[in-house]
Short mmCIF file of C-alpha atoms (C1' of nucleotides) in Angstrom, two decimals:
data_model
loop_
_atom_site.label_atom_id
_atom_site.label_comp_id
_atom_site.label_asym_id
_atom_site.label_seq_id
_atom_site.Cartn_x
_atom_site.Cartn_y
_atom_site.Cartn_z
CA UNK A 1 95.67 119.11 78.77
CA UNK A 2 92.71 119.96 80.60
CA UNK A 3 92.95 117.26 83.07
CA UNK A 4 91.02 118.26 85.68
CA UNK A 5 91.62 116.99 89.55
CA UNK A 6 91.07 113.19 89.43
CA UNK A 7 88.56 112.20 92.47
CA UNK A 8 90.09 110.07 95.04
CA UNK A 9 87.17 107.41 94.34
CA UNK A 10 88.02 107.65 90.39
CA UNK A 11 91.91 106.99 91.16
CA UNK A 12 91.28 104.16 93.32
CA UNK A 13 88.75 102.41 90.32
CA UNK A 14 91.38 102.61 87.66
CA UNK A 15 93.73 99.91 88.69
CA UNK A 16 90.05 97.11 88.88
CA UNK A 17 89.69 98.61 85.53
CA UNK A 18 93.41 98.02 84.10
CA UNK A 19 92.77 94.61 85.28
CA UNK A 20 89.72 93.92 83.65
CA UNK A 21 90.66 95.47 80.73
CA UNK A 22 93.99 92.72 80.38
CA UNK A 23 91.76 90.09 80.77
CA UNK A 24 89.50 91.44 77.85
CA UNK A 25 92.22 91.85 75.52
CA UNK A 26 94.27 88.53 76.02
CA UNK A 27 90.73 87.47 75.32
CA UNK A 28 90.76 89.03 72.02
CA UNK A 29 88.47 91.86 72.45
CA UNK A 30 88.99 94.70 70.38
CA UNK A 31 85.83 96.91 71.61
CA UNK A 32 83.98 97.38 74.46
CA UNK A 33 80.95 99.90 75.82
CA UNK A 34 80.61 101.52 78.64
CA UNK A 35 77.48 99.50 80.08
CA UNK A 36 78.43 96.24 78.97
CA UNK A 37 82.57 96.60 80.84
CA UNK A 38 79.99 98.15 83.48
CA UNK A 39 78.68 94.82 84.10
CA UNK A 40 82.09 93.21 84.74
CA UNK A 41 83.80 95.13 86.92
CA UNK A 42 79.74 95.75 88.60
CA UNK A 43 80.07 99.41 88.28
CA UNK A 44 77.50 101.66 86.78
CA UNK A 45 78.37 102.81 83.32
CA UNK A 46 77.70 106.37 84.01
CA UNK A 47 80.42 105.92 86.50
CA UNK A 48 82.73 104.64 84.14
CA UNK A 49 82.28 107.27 81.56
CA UNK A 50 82.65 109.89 84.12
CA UNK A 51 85.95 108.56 85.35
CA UNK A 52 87.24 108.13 82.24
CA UNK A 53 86.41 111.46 81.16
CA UNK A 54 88.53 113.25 83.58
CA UNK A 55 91.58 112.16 81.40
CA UNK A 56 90.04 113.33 78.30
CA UNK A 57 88.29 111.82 75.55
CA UNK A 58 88.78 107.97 75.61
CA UNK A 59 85.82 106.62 73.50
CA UNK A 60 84.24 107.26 70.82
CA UNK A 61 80.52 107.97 70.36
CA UNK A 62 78.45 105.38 68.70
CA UNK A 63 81.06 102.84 69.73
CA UNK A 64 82.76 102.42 72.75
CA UNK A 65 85.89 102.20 74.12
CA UNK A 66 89.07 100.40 71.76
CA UNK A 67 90.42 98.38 74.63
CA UNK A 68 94.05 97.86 73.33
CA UNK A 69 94.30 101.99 73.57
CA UNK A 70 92.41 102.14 76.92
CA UNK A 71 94.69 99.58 78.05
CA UNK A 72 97.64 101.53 77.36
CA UNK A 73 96.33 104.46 77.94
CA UNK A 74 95.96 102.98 81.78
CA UNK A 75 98.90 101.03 81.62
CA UNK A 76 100.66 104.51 81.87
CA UNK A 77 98.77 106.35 83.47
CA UNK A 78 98.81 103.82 86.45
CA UNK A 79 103.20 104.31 85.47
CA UNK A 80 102.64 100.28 85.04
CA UNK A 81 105.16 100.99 81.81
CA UNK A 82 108.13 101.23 83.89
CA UNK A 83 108.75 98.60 86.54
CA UNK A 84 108.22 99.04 90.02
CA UNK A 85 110.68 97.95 92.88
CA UNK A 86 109.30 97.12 96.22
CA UNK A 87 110.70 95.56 99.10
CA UNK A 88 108.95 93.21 101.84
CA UNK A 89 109.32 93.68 105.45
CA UNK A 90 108.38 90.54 107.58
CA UNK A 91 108.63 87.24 106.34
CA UNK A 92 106.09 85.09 108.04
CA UNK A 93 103.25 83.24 107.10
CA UNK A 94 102.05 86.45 104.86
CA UNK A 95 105.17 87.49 103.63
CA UNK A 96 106.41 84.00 102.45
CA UNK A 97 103.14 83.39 100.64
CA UNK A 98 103.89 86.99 98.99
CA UNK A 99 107.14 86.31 97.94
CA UNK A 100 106.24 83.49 96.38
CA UNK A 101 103.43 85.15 93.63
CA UNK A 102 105.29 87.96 93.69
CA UNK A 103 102.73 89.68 91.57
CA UNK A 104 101.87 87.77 89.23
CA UNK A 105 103.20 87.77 85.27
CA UNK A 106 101.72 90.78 83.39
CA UNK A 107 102.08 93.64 86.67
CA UNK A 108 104.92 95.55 86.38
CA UNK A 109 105.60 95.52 90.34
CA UNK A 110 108.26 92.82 92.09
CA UNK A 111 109.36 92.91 95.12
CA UNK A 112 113.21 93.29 95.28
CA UNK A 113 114.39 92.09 98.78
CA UNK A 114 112.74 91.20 101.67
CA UNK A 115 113.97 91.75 105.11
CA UNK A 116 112.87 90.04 108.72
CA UNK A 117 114.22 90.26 112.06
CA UNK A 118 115.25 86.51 112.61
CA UNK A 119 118.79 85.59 111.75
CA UNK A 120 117.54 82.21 110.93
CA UNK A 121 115.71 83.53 107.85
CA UNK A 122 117.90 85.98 106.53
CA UNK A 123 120.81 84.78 104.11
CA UNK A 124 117.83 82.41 102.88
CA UNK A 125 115.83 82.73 99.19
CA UNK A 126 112.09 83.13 98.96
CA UNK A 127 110.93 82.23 95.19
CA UNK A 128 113.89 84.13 93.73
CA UNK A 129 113.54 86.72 96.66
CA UNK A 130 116.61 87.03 98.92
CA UNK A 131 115.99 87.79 102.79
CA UNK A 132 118.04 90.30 104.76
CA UNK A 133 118.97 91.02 108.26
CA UNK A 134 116.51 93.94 109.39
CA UNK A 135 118.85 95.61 110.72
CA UNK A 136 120.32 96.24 106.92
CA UNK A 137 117.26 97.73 106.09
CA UNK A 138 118.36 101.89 107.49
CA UNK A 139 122.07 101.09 106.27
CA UNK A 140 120.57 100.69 102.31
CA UNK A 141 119.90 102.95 99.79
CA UNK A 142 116.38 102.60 98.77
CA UNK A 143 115.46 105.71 96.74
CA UNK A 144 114.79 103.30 94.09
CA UNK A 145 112.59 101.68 95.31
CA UNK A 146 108.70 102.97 95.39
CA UNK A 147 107.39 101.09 98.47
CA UNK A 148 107.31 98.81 101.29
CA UNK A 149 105.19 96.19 102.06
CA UNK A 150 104.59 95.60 105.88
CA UNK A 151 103.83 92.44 106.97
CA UNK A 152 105.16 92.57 110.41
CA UNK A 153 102.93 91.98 113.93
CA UNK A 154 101.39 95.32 115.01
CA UNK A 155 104.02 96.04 117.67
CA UNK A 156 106.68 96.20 115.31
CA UNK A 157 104.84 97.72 112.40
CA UNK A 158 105.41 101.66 113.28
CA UNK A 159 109.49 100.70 114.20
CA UNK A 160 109.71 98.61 110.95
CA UNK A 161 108.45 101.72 108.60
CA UNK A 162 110.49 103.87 110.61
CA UNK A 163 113.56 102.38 109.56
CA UNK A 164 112.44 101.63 105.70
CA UNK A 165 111.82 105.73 105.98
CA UNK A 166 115.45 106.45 107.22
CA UNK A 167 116.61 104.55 104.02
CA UNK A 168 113.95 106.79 101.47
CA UNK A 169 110.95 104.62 101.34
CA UNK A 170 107.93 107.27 100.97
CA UNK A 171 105.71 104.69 100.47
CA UNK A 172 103.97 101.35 102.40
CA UNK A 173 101.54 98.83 101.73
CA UNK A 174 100.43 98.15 105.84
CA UNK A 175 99.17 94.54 106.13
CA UNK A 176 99.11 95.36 109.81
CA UNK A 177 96.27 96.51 111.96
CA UNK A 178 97.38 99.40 113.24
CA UNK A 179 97.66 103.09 112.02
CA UNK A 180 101.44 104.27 110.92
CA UNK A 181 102.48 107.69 112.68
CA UNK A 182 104.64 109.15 109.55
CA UNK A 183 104.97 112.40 108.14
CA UNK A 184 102.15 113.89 105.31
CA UNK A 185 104.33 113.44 102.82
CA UNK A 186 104.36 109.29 103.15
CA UNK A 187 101.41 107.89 101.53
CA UNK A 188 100.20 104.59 103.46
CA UNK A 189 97.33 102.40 102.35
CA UNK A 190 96.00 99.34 104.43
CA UNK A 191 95.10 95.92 103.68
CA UNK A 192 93.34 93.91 106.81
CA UNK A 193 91.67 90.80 106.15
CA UNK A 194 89.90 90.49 109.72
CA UNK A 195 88.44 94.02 109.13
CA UNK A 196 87.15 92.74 105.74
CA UNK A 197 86.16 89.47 107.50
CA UNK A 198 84.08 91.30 110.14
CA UNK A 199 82.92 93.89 108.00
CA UNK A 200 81.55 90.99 105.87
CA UNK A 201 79.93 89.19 108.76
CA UNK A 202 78.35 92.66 110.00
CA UNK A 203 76.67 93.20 106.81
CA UNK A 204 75.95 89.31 106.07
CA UNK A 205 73.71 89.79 109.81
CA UNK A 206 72.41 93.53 109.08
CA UNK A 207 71.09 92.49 105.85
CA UNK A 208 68.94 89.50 107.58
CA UNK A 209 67.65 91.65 110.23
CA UNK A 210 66.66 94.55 108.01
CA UNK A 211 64.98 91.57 105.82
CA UNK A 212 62.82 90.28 109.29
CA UNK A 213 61.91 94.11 109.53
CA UNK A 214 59.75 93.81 106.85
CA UNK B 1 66.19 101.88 120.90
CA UNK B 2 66.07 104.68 118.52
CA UNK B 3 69.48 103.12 116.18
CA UNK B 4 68.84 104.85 112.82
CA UNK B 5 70.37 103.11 109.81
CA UNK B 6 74.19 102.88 110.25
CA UNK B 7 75.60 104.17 107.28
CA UNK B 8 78.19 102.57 105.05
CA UNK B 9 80.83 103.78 106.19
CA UNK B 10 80.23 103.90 109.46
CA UNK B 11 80.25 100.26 109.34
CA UNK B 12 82.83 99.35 108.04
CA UNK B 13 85.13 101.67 110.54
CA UNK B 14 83.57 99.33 113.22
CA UNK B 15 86.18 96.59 112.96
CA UNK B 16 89.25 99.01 113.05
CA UNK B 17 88.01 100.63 115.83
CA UNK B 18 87.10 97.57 117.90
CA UNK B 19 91.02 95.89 116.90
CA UNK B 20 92.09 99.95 118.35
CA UNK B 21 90.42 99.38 121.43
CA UNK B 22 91.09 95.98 122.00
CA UNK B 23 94.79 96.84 122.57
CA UNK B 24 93.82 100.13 124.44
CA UNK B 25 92.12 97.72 127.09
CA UNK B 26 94.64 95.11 126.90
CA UNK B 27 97.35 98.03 127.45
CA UNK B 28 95.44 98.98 130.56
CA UNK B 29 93.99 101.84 129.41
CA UNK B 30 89.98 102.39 131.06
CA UNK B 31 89.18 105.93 129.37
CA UNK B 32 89.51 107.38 126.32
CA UNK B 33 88.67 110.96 124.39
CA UNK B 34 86.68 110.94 121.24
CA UNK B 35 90.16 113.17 120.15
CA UNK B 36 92.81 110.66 121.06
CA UNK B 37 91.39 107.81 119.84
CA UNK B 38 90.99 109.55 116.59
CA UNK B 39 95.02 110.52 116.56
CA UNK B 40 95.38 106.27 117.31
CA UNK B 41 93.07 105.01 114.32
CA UNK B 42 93.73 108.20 112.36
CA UNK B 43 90.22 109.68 111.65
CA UNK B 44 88.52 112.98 113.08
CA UNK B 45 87.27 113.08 116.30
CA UNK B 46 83.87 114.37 114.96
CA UNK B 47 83.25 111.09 112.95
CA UNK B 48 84.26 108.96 115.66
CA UNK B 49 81.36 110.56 117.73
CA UNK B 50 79.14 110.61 114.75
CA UNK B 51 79.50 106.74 114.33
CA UNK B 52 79.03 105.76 117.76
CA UNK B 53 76.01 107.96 118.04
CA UNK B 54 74.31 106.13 115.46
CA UNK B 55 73.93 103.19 118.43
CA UNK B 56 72.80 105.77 120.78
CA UNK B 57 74.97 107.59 123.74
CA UNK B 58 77.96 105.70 124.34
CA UNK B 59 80.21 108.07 125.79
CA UNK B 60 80.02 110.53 128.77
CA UNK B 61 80.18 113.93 128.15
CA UNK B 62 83.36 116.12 129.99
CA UNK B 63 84.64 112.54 130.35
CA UNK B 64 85.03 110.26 127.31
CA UNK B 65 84.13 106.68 126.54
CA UNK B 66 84.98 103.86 128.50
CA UNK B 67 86.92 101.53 126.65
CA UNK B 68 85.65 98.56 128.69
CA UNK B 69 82.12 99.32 128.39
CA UNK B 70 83.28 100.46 124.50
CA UNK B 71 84.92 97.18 123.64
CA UNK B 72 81.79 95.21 124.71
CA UNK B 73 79.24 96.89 122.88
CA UNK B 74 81.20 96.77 119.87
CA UNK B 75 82.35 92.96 120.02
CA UNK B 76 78.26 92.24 120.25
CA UNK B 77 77.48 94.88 117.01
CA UNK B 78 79.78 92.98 115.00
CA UNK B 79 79.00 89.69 116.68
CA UNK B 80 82.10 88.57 118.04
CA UNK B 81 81.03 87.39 121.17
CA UNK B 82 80.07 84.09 119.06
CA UNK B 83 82.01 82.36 117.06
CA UNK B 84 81.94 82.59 113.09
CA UNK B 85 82.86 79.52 111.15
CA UNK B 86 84.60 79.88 107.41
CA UNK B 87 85.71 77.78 105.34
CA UNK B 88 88.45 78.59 102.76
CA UNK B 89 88.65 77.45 99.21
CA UNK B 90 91.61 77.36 97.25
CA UNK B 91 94.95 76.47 99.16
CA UNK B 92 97.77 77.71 97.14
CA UNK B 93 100.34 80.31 98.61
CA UNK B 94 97.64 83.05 100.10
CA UNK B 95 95.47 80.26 101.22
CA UNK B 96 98.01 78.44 103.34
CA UNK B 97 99.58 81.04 104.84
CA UNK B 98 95.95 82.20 106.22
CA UNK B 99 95.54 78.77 107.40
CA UNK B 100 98.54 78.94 109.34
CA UNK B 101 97.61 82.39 110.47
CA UNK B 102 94.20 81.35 111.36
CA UNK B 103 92.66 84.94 112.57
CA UNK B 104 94.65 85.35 115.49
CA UNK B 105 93.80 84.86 118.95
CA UNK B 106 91.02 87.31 120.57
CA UNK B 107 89.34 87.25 117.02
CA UNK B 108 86.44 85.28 117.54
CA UNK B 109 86.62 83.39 113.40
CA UNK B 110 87.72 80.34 112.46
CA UNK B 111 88.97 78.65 109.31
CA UNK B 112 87.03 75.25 109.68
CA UNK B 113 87.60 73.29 106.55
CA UNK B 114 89.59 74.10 103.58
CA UNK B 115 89.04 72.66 99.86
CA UNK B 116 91.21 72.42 97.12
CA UNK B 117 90.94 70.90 93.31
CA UNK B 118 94.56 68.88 93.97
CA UNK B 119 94.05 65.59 95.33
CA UNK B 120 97.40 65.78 96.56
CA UNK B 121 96.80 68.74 98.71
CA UNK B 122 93.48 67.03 100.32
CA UNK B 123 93.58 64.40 103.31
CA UNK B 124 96.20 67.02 104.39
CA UNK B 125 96.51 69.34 107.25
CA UNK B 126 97.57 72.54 107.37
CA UNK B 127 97.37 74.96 110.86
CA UNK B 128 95.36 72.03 112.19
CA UNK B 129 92.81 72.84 109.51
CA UNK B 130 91.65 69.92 106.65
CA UNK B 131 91.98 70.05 103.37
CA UNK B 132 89.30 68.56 101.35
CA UNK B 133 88.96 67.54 97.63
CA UNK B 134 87.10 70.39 95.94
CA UNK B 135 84.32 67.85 94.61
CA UNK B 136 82.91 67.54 98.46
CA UNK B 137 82.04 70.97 98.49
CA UNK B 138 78.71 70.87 96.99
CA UNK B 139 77.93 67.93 98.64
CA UNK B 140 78.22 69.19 102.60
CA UNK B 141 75.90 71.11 104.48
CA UNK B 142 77.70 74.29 104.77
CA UNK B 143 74.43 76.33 106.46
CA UNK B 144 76.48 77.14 109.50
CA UNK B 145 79.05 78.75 108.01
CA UNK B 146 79.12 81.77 108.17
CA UNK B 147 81.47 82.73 104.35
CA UNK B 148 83.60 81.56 102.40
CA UNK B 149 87.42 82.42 101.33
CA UNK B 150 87.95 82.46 98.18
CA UNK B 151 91.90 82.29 97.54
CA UNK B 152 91.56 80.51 94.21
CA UNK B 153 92.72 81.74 90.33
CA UNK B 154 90.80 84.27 89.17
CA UNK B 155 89.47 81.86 86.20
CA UNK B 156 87.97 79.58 88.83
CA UNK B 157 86.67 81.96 91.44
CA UNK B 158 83.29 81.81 89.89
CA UNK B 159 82.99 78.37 89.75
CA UNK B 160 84.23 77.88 93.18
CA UNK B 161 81.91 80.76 94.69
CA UNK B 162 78.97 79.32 93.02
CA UNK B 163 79.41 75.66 94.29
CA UNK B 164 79.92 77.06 97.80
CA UNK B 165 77.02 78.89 97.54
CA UNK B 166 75.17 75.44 96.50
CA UNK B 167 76.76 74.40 99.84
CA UNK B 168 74.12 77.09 101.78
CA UNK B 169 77.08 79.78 101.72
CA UNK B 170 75.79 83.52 101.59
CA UNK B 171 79.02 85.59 102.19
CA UNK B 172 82.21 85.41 100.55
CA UNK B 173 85.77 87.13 100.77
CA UNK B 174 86.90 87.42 97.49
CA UNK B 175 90.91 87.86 97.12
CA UNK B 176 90.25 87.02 93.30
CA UNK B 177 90.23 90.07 91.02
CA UNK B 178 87.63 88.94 88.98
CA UNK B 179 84.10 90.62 90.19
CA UNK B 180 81.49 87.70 90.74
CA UNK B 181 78.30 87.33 89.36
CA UNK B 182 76.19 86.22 92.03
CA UNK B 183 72.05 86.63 93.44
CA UNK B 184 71.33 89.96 95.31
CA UNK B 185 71.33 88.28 99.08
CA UNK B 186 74.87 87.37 98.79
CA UNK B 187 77.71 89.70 99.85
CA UNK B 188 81.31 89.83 98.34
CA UNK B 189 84.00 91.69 99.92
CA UNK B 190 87.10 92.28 97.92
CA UNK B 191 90.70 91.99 99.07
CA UNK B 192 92.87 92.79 96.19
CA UNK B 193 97.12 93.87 96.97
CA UNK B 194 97.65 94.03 93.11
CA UNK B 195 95.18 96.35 93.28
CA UNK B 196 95.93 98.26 96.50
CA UNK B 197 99.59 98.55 95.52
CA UNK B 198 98.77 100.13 92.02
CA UNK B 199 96.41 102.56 94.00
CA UNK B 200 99.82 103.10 96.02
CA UNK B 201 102.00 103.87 93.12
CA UNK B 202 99.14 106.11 91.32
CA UNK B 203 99.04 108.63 94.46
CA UNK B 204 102.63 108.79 94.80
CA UNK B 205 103.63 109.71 92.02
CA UNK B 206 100.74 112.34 91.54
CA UNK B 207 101.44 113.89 95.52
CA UNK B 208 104.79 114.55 93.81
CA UNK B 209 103.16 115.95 90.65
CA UNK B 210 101.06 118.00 92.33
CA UNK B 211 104.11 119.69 94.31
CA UNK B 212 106.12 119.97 90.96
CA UNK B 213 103.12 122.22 90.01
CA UNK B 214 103.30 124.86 93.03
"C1'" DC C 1 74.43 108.71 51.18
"C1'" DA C 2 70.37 109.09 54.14
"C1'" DT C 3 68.48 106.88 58.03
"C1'" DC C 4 68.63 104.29 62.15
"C1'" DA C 5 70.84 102.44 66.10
"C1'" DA C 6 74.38 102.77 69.46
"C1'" DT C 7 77.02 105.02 72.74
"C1'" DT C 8 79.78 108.67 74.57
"C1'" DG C 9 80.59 112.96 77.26
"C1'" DT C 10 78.43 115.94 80.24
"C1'" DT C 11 74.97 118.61 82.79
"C1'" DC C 12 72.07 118.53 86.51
"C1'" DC C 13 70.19 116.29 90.45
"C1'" DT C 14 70.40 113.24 94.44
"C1'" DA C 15 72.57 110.65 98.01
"C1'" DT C 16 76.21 109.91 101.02
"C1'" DT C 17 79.97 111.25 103.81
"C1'" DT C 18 82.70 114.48 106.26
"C1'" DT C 19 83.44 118.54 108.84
"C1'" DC C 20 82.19 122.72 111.56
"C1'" DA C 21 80.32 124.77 115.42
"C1'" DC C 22 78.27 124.86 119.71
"C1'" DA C 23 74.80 123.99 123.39
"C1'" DA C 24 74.34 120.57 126.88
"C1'" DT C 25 76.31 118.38 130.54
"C1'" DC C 26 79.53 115.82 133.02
"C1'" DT C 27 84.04 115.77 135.71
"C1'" DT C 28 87.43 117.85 138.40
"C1'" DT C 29 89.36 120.98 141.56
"C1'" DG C 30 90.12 124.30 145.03
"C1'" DC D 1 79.75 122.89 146.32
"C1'" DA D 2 80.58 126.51 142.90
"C1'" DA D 3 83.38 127.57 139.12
"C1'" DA D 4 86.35 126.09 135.50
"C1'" DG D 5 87.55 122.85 132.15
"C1'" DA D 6 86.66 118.91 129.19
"C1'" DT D 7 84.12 116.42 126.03
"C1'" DT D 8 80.00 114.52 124.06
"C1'" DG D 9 76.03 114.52 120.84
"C1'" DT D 10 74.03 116.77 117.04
"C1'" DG D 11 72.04 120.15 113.68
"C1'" DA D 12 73.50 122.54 109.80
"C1'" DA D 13 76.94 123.32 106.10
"C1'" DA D 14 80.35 121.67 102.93
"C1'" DA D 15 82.50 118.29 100.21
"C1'" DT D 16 82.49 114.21 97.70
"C1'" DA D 17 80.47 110.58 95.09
"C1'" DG D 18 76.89 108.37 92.31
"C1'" DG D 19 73.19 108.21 88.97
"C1'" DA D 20 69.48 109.84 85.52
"C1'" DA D 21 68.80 111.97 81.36
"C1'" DC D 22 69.92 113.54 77.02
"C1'" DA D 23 72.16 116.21 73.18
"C1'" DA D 24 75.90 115.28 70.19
"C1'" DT D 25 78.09 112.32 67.30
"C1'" DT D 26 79.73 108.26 65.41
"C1'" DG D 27 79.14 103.69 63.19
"C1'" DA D 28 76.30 100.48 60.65
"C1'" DT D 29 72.95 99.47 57.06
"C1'" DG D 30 70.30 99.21 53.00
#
DNA sequence: CATCAATTGTTCCTATTTTCACAATCTTTG
DNA sequence: CAAAGATTGTGAAAATAGGAACAATTGATG
């Protein structure tokens, strides 16, 4: 296998593309081509091609791309063969609403246990999901489990992944603002609506001005 | 004023680093290094100065940046000294659980309005925010708002985006995974945890590959 | 089964983003 | 107030990502 290093901005495309690809095949697709899946996920098909070409051959010439074999071929490739265990950390407004679509039918991911710091909550079920007493979290072996999901307020964010570290979590899902101080061997990746929110409304005002410029 | 074009992705650090500095002023804090404020939001000191230098000289060399002075200029960039009115359509688990959040305190957005296709869910409340019956949508004058948040199926999230945008609505946050199909002046964000978790699980397991290999 | 149409895989080029390196200049201190 | 130390702003280099163009090859067609 000649796989080459995959790009960061290749890696982080596959998973819109796994997604896109279910949808075309519990549609009944069979086939698709480059430019024309280009125009669903709004990516240019040279892009595509090029991604898909640092795992090898996928397509054939003349005629696309079979999407029940790209399918699988992502479906491992993004290890969505075996299941996932995550837990939750934080069960407010976020985390409920989590717990409840606990990702939804055909992703191999579910959330295993969910843990908050009120006493009130813990004991309780959250669409199949039971809550724990945080302070369970350190005492639990978790090496089985691939990640946390962090939806705790900031100020307890850095404490809370602490502790989901001490029990062999190496890797988090931070629905909180701020930056995680953990060693380089825990991968973290951020979801922040605000920041999307105001990142939208920058470029929703930038894009009028530069329009006035003209 | 000699502001160039503000790249990409200098943009969109703008919100993280005006939530960083909001606590370093709320914590007290008057000065700040271009190097310690990149160990707090976790990027290299040399972009930080890069990105701020697209707006012209905001810092003071042999001294820093004030954060006050800072914090100002970048709640008026991203235009959060005035308010920004949303409206968010689709109230299922995600949906209510950002009503209830509601973009916390010293975030200058609000969820006006919600709309939903139940008529069960609409004459409700929720977070002090209404619920309306998805049929009013088209019919309001929506011109002074700024986007719209779309928290609905992924089968309806083009329907829903294009009667908003009927409504006068140019920019939308899309937590849908389906990519929307919409004219050139409107802007779609994407906020996706399926998405960002499978990212997760792709780079951990291939950090640990990698190692395996050395 | 020869021709035409379609479409990939890939090379080369361009644009964007990040990082390095350092002169310029401000702050602090004795 | 002079010297030492800190830190910015930026030009140039390096790394990463995106896109145009096209030869190679397959599928479809009469």
């Amino acid at each position: 296998m000649a796989t080459q290093r995959v790009p960061q901005a290749t890696a982080e495309r596959l998973p819109l593309y796994y997604r896109s690809l279910q949808r075309l095949v519990d549609n009944g697709k069979t086939r698709i081509s480059s430019s024309d899946f280009g125009k669903i996920v709004q990516i240019d098909s040279t892009t595509i091609r090029k991604d898909f070409s640092y795992f090898g051959a996928l397509g054939r010439k003349g005629y696309g791309y079979n999407t029940q074999h790209l399918l699988e071929f992502l479906r491992k490739t993004l290890y969505q063969d075996e299941l996932s265990k995550v837990i939750l950390i934080g069960v407010g407004h976020l985390g409920t609403a989590l717990l409840n679509h606990n990702f939804e039918r055909n992703n191999n991911t579910r959330i295993v246990r969910a843990y908050d710091i009120n006493p009130e909550k813990a004991g309780k079920e959250i669409g199949g999901t039971k809550i724990h007493l945080m302070d369970e979290l350190a005492k639990t072996d978790n090496s089985d489990i691939t990640a946390a999901i962090l939806t705790v307020p900031a100020e307890r964010a850095q404490e809370a992944a602490e502790q989901a570290m001490a029990s062999g979590i190496r890797g988090f899902l931070n629905f909180s603002p701020v930056r995680l101080t953990l060693p380089p061997d825990v991968y973290v990746r951020h979801v922040d609506m605000t920041v999307e929110l105001q990142a939208l409304i920058y470029f929703l005002n930038h894009s009028m001005e530069e329009k006035q410029n003209k």
